[in-house]
XYZ file of C-alpha atoms in Angstrom:
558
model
C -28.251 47.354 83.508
C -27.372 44.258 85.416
C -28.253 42.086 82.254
C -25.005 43.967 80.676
C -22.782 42.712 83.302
C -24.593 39.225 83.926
C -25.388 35.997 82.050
C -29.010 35.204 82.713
C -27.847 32.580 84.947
C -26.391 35.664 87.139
C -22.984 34.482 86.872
C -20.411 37.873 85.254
C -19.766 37.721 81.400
C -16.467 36.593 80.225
C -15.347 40.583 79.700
C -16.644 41.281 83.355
C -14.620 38.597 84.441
C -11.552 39.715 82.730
C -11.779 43.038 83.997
C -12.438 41.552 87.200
C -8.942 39.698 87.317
C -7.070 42.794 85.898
C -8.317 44.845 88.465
C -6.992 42.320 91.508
C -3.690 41.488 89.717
C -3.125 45.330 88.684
C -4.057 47.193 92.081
C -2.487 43.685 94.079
C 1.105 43.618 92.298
C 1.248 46.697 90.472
C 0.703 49.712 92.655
C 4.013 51.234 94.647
C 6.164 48.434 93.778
C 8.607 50.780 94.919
C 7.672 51.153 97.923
C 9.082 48.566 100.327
C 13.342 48.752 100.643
C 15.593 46.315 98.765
C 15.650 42.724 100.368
C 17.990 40.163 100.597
C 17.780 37.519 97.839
C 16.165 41.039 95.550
C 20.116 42.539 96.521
C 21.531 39.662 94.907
C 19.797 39.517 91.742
C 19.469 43.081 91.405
C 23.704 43.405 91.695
C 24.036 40.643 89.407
C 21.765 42.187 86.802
C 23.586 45.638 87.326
C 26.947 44.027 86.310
C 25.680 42.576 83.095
C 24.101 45.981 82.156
C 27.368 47.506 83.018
C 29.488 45.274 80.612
C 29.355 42.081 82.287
C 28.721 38.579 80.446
C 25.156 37.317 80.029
C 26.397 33.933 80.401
C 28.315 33.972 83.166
C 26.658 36.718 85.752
C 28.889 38.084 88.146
C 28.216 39.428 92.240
C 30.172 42.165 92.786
C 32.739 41.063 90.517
C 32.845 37.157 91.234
C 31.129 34.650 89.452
C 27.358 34.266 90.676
C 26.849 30.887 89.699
C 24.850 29.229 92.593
C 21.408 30.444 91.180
C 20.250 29.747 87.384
C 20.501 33.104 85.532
C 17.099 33.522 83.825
C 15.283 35.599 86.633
C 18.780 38.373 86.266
C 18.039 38.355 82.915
C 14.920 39.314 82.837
C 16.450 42.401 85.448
C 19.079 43.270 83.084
C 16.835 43.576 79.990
C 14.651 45.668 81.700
C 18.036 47.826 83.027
C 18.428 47.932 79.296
C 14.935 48.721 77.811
C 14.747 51.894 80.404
C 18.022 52.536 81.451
C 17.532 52.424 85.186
C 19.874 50.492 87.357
C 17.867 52.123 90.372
C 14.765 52.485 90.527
C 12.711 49.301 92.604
C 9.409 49.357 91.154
C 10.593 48.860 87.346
C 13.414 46.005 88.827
C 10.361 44.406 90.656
C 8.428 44.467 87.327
C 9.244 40.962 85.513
C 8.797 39.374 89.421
C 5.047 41.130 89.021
C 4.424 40.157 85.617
C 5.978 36.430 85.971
C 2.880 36.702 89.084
C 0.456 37.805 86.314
C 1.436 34.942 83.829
C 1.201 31.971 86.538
C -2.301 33.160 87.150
C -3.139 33.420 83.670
C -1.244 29.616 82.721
C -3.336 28.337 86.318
C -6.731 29.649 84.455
C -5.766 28.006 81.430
C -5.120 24.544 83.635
C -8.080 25.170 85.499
C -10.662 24.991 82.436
C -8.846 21.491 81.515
C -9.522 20.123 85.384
C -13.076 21.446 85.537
C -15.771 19.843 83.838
C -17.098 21.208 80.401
C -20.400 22.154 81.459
C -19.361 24.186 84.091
C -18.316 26.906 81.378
C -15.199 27.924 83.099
C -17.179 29.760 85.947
C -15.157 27.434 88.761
C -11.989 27.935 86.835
C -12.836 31.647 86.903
C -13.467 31.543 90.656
C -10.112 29.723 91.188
C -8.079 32.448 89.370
C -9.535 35.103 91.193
C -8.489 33.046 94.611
C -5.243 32.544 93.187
C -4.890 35.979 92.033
C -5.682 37.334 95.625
C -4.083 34.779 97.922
C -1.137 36.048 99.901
C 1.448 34.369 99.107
C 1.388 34.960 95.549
C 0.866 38.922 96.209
C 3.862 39.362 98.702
C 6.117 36.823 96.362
C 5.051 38.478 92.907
C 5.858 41.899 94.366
C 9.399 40.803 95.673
C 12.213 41.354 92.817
C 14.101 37.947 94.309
C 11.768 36.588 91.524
C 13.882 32.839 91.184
C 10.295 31.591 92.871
C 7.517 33.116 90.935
C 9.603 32.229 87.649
C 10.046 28.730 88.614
C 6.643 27.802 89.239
C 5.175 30.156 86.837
C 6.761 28.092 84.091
C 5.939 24.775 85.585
C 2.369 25.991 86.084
C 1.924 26.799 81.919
C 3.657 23.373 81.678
C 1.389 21.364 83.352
C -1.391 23.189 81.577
C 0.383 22.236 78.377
C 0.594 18.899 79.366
C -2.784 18.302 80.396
C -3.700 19.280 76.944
C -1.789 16.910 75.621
C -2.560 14.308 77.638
C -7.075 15.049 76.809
C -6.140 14.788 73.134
C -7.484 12.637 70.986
C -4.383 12.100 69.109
C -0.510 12.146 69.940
C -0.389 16.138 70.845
C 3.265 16.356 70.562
C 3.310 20.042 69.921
C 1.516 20.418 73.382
C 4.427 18.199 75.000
C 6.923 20.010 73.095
C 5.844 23.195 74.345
C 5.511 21.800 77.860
C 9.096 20.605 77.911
C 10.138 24.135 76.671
C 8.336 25.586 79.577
C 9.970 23.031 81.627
C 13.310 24.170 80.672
C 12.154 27.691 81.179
C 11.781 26.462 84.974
C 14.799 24.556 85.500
C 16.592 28.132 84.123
C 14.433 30.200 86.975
C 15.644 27.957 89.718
C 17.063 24.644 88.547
C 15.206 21.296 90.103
C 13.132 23.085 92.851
C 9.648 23.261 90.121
C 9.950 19.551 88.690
C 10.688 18.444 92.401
C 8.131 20.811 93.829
C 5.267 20.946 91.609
C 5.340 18.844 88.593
C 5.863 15.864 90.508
C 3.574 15.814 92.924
C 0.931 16.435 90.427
C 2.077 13.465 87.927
C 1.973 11.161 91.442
C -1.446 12.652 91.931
C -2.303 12.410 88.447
C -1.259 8.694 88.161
C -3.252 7.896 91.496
C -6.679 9.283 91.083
C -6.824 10.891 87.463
C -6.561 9.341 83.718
C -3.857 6.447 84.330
C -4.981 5.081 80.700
C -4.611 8.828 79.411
C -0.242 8.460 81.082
C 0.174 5.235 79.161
C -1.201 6.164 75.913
C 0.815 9.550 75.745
C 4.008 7.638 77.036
C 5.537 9.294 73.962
C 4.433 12.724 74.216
C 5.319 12.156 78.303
C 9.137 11.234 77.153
C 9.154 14.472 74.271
C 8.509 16.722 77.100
C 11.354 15.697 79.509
C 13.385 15.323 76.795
C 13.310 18.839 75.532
C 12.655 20.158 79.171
C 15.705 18.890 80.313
C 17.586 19.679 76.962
C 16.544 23.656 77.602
C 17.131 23.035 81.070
C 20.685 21.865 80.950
C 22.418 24.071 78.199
C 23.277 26.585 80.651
C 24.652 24.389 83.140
C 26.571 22.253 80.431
C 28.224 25.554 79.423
C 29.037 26.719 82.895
C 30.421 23.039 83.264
C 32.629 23.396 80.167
C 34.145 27.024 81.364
C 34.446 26.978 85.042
C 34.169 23.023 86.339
C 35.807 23.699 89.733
C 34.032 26.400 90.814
C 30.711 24.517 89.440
C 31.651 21.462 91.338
C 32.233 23.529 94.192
C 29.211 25.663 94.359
C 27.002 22.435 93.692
C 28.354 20.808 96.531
C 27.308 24.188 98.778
C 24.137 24.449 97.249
C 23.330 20.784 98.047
C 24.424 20.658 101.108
C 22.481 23.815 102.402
C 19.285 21.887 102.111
C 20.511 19.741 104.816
C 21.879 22.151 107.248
C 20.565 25.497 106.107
C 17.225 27.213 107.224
C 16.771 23.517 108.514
C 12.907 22.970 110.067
C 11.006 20.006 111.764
C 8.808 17.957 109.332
C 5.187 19.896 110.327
C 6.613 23.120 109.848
C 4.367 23.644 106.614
C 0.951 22.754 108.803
C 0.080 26.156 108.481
C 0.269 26.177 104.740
C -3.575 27.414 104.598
C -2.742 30.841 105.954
C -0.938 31.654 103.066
C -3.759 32.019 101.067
C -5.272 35.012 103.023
C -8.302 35.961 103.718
C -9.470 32.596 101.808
C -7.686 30.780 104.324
C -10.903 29.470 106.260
C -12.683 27.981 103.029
C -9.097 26.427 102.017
C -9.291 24.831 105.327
C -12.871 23.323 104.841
C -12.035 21.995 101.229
C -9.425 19.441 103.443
C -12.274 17.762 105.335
C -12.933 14.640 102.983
C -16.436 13.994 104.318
C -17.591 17.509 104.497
C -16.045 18.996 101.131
C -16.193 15.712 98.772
C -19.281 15.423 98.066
C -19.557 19.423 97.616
C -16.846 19.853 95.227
C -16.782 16.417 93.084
C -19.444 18.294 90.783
C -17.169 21.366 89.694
C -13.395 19.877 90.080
C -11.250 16.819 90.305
C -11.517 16.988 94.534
C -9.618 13.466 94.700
C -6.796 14.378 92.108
C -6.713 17.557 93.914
C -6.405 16.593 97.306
C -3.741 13.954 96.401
C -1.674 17.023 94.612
C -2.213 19.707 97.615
C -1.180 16.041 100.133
C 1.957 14.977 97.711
C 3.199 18.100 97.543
C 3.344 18.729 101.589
C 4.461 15.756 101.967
C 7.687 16.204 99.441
C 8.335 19.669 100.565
C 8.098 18.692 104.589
C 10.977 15.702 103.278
C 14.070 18.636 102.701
C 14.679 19.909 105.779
C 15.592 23.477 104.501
C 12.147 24.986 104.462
C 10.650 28.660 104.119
C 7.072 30.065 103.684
C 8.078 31.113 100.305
C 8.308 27.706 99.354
C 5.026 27.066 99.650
C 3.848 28.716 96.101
C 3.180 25.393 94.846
C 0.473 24.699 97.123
C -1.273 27.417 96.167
C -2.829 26.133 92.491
C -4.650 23.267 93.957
C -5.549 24.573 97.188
C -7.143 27.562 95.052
C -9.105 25.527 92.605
C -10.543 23.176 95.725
C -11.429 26.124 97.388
C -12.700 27.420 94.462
C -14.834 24.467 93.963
C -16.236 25.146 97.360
C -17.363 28.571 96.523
C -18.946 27.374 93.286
C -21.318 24.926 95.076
C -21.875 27.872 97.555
C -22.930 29.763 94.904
C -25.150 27.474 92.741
C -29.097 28.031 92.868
C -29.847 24.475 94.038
C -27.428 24.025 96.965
C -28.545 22.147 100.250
C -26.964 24.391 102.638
C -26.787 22.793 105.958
C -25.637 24.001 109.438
C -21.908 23.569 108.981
C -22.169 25.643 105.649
C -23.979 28.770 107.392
C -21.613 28.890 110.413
C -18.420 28.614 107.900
C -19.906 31.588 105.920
C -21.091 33.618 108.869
C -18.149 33.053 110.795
C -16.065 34.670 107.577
C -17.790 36.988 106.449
C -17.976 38.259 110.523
C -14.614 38.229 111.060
C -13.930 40.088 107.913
C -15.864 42.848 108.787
C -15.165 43.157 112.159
C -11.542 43.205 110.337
C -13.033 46.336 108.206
C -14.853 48.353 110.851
C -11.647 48.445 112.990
C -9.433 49.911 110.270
C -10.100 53.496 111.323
C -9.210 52.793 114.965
C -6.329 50.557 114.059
C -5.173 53.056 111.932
C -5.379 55.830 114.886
C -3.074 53.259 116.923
C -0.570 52.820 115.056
C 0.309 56.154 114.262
C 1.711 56.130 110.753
C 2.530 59.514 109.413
C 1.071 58.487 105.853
C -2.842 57.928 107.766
C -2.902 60.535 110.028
C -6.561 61.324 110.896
C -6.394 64.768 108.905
C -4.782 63.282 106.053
C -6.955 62.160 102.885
C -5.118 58.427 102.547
C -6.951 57.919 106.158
C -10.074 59.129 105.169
C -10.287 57.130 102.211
C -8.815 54.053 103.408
C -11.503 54.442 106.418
C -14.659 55.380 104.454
C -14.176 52.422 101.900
C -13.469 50.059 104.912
C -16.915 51.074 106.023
C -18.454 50.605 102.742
C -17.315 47.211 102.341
C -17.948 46.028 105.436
C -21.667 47.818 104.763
C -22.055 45.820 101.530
C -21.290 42.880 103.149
C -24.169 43.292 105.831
C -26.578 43.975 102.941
C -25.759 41.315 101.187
C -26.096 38.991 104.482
C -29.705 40.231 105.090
C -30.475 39.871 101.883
C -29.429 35.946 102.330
C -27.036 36.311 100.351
C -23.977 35.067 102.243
C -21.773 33.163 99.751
C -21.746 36.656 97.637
C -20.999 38.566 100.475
C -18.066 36.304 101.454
C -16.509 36.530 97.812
C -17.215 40.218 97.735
C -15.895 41.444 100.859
C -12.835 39.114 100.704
C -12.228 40.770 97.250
C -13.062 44.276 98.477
C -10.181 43.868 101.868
C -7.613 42.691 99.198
C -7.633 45.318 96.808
C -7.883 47.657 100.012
C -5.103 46.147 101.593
C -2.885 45.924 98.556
C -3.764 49.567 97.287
C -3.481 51.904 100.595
C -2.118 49.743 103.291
C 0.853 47.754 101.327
C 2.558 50.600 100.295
C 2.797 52.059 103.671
C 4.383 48.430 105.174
C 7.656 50.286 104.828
C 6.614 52.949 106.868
C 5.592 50.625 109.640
C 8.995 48.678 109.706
C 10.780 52.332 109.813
C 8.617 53.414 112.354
C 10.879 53.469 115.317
C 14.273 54.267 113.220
C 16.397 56.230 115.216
C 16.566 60.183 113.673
C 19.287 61.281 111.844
C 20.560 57.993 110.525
C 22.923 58.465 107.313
C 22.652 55.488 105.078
C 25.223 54.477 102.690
C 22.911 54.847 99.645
C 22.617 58.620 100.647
C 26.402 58.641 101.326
C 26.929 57.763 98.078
C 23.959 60.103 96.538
C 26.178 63.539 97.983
C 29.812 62.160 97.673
C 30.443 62.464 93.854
C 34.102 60.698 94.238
C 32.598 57.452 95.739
C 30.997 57.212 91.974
C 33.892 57.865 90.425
C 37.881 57.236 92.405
C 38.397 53.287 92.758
C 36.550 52.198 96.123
C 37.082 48.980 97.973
C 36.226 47.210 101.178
C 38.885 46.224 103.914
C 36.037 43.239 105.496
C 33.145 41.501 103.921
C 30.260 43.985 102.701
C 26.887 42.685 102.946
C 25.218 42.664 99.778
C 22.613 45.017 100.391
C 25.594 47.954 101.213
C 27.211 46.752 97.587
C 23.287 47.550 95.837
C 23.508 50.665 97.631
C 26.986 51.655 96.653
C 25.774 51.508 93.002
C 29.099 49.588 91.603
C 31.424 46.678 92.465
C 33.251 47.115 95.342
C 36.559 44.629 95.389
C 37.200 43.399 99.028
C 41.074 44.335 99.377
C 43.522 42.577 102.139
C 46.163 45.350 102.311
C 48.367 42.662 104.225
C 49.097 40.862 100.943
C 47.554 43.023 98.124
C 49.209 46.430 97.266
C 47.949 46.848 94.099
C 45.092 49.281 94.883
C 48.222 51.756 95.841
C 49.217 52.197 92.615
C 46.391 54.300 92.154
C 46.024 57.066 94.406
C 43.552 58.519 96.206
C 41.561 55.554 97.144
C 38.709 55.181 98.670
C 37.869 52.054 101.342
C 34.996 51.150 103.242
C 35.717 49.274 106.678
C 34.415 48.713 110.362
C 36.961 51.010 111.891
C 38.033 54.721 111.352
C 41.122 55.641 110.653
C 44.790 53.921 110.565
C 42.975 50.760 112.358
C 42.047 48.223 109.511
C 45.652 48.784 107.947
C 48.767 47.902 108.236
C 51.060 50.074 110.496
C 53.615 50.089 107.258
C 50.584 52.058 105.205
C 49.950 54.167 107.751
C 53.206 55.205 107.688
C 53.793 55.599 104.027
C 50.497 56.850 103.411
C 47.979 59.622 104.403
C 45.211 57.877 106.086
C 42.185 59.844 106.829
C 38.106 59.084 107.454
C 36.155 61.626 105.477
C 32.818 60.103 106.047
C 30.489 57.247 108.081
C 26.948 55.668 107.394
C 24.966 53.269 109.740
C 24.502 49.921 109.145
C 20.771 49.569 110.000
C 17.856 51.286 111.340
C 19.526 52.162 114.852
C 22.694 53.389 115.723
C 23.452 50.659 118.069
C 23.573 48.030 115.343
C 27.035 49.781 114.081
C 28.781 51.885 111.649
C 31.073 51.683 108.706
C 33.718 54.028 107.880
C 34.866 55.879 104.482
C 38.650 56.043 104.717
C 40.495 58.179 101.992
C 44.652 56.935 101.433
C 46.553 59.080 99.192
C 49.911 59.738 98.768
C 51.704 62.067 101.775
C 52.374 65.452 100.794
C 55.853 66.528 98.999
C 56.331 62.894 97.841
């Protein structure tokens, strides 16, 4: 039976491997995308999307009404169409979809780079390794599952670019179509989230690429090189030349914002990235060896490019650590090489005529310890914490704890059986899909756990007051974005002090921080019937504040 599912060197067959990788991308960005509540940037680009299914233009996306032109519009797109294809302007999981699929397609454009960096003879088995690390790292799961999706696009795109490119630049002959069709993906990019992906991660990888890979292979395929910017930056730029050509105040204006936020927005000290390896999970102690020149070198230099590598993980740090606006998320471009050097790691792990030494044994024990140690305490954890969803009579804790168990038990078998390297891929895989299956979903149940009862949110406001679907509605004060997703249509922001045309059609509806006469002028108040007919909270406690539905019609015998 095992000869079915193994090569007679014991390494899986190609269709093992495939199903191996559709398992970890399906079960880690696929199950209960619904699940966690709406973010931030997802608010934005889900509003924006709603507006061009409602009627809006494609070309120039609004935000509740007003031109949304400080992000490229490609990742709303992609939200609209799928509005569109199913008709849903609410449901998260199917809005989260393209983020989760964009996910799927930078792993499968990273495999395709990885079997160009990896030597021939190797038969893709490191470049299989690497996509599976990729695949399961952390940062990729939590950033393909959020609906934000301007990230995952970006470097998903730049990711099957530099793949194209590298084709291009091991051919034989000119390989313009490769170039051509890495310039497209370029453009593809630069339309996800203009500069950040040619800054971020192409690059850093030419700079590496001109330092320790094929120099001879950049000067011969100068032409090809100067194709692919030229149609990258042609696909790039058409949106942005039309926006330019239609609106070049507000352009000007929200380029100067934009730019000027990297300097004084989210700003961080220079080593605020130093703990870039976490974000690769539960691979995060092998992605730490692979750094140590001495130690890793002369381990990986048989299976991958560890000097081109190194230089790409060290240029891109070092580029990223140089804006002073800097967020975890932005890290996605370290990922690729940091997943095919660690993958590189594991394949010399796993070869039949290793020289483990000391430092190799205590890496792998010490992992493949703390992950089970990680796995037997589940159950008790679980118990701790209290979650209504893994309640010890409840099947989800059962499950959750008897495969916990298992793992970790595989894991022990496989270490007294010597074989330590297997158990460290196995039980790494084996906490991922665990995690990602039962515990992920129930993340939103953890933030919500100490929510004060009875809260009334304004998406269930909405749900049970037909008229706030239906009469005009606006908002006397700023609404946050998340409170204009959840009141499922543009609300205008009105100043009653110097705008009376809402009155000329009456009843109207207003959201504002105060009940009552309070957020109006005393002159309405007088001419009009003011009354509050409803409330919802703000957040997940009462103290952080309330917001009032105020109904003003016209005063009875007039």
């Amino acid at each position: 039976m095992a000869d079915s599912f193994l090569t007679p060197a014991g390494w899986p067959r190609p269709w093992v491997q495939w199903l191996v990788l559709a398992v970890v991308l399906g079960i880690g960005l696929f199950v209960r995308l619904d699940a966690p509540e709406i973010g931030l940037m997802e608010a934005r680009n889900f509003v924006a999307a709603r507006e061009i299914h409602a009627g809006g233009s494609w070309l120039l996306p609004t935000m509740n009404g007003e031109l949304r032109l400080a992000k490229p519009p490609l990742p709303t797109w992609l939200v609209a169409a799928v509005m569109h294809l199913t008709g849903s302007t609410t449901d998260l999981g199917l809005l989260r979809l393209p983020s989760a699929v964009g996910a799927c397609l930078l792993v499968l454009f990273f495999r395709a780079l990885a079997r160009r960096l990896t030597p021939p003879q190797d038969q893709g088995r490191t470049a299989w390794l690497a996509t599976v690390v990729l695949a399961s790292s952390l940062l990729l799961l939590t950033a393909g599952r959020d609906g934000n999706g301007w990230d995952i696009y970006a470097y998903c795109f730049m990711t099957g670019a530099l793949a194209a490119a590298v084709r291009g630049l091991q051919s034989p002959t000119r390989g313009l179509g490769w170039f051509a069709g890495s310039g497209l993906l370029i453009g593809l990019s630069i339309l996800s989230k203009g500069p950040v992906a040619p800054y971020g991660m192409l690059l850093p990888f030419l700079v590496a690429y001109a330092l320790r890979g094929e120099r001879a292979a950049l000067r011969r395929q100068w032409p090809g090189l100067l194709l692919m910017a030229v149609v990258g930056l042609g696909v790039g730029g058409v949106w942005p030349l039309y926006v330019l050509s239609q609106h070049l105040s507000e352009a000007s204006q929200v380029a100067h914002t934009e730019s000027t936020s990297w300097a004084n927005r989210h700003v961080q000290p220079l080593w605020f990235y130093a703990s870039f390896p976490a974000f690769m999970g539960l691979w995060a102690l092998a992605a730490v060896a692979t750094l140590a020149w001495p130690y890793a070198a002369p381990r990986i230099r048989p299976y991958a490019p560890y000097a081109l590598l190194l230089a790409w993980v060290l240029a891109t740090l070092v580029l990223l650590s140089l804006v002073p606006e800097k967020k975890e998320r932005y890290l996605l471009p370290v990922l690729p090489p940091l997943s095919l050097l660690t993958a590189g790691l594991l394949r010399y792990w796993l070869s039949e005529d290793r020289r483990t030494s000391p430092v190799d044994k205590w890496l792998l024990r010490g992992w493949v310890g703390v992950v089970v140690l990680v796995l037997l305490a589940l159950p008790l954890a679980l118990r701790i914490v209290g979650l209504a969803s893994f309640a010890p009579d409840t099947p989800r804790y059962w499950l959750a704890s008897g495969l916990a168990v298992a793992a970790a038990g595989g894991a022990v078998w496989l270490w007294c059986r010597s074989a330590l390297p297997q158990a460290a891929v196995a039980v790494t895989l084996a906490t991922v899909l665990l995690a990602s299956g039962l515990l992920m979903p129930a993340y939103p149940e953890w933030q919500r756990r100490r929510d004060d009862p009875g809260l009334r949110p304004l998406a269930r406001l909405v749900r049970e007051r037909a008229e706030l679907r239906r009469a005009p509605v606006y908002s006397v004060g700023e609404m946050q974005i998340k409170w204009i997703w959840a009141a499922g249509r543009v609300v205008p922001q009105w100043h009653p002090e110097t705008d009376s045309l809402p009155l000329q059609r009456l009843p109207v509806l207003v959201y504002a921080g105060a009940r009552g006469a309070a957020p109006f002028p005393a002159s309405l108040a007088r001419r009009f019937q003011v009354e509050t007919v409803d409330s919802f909270d703000l957040s997940h406690q009462f103290a952080d504040g309330r917001w009032y539905v105020t109904e003003i019609r016209a005063r009875s015998g007039r």
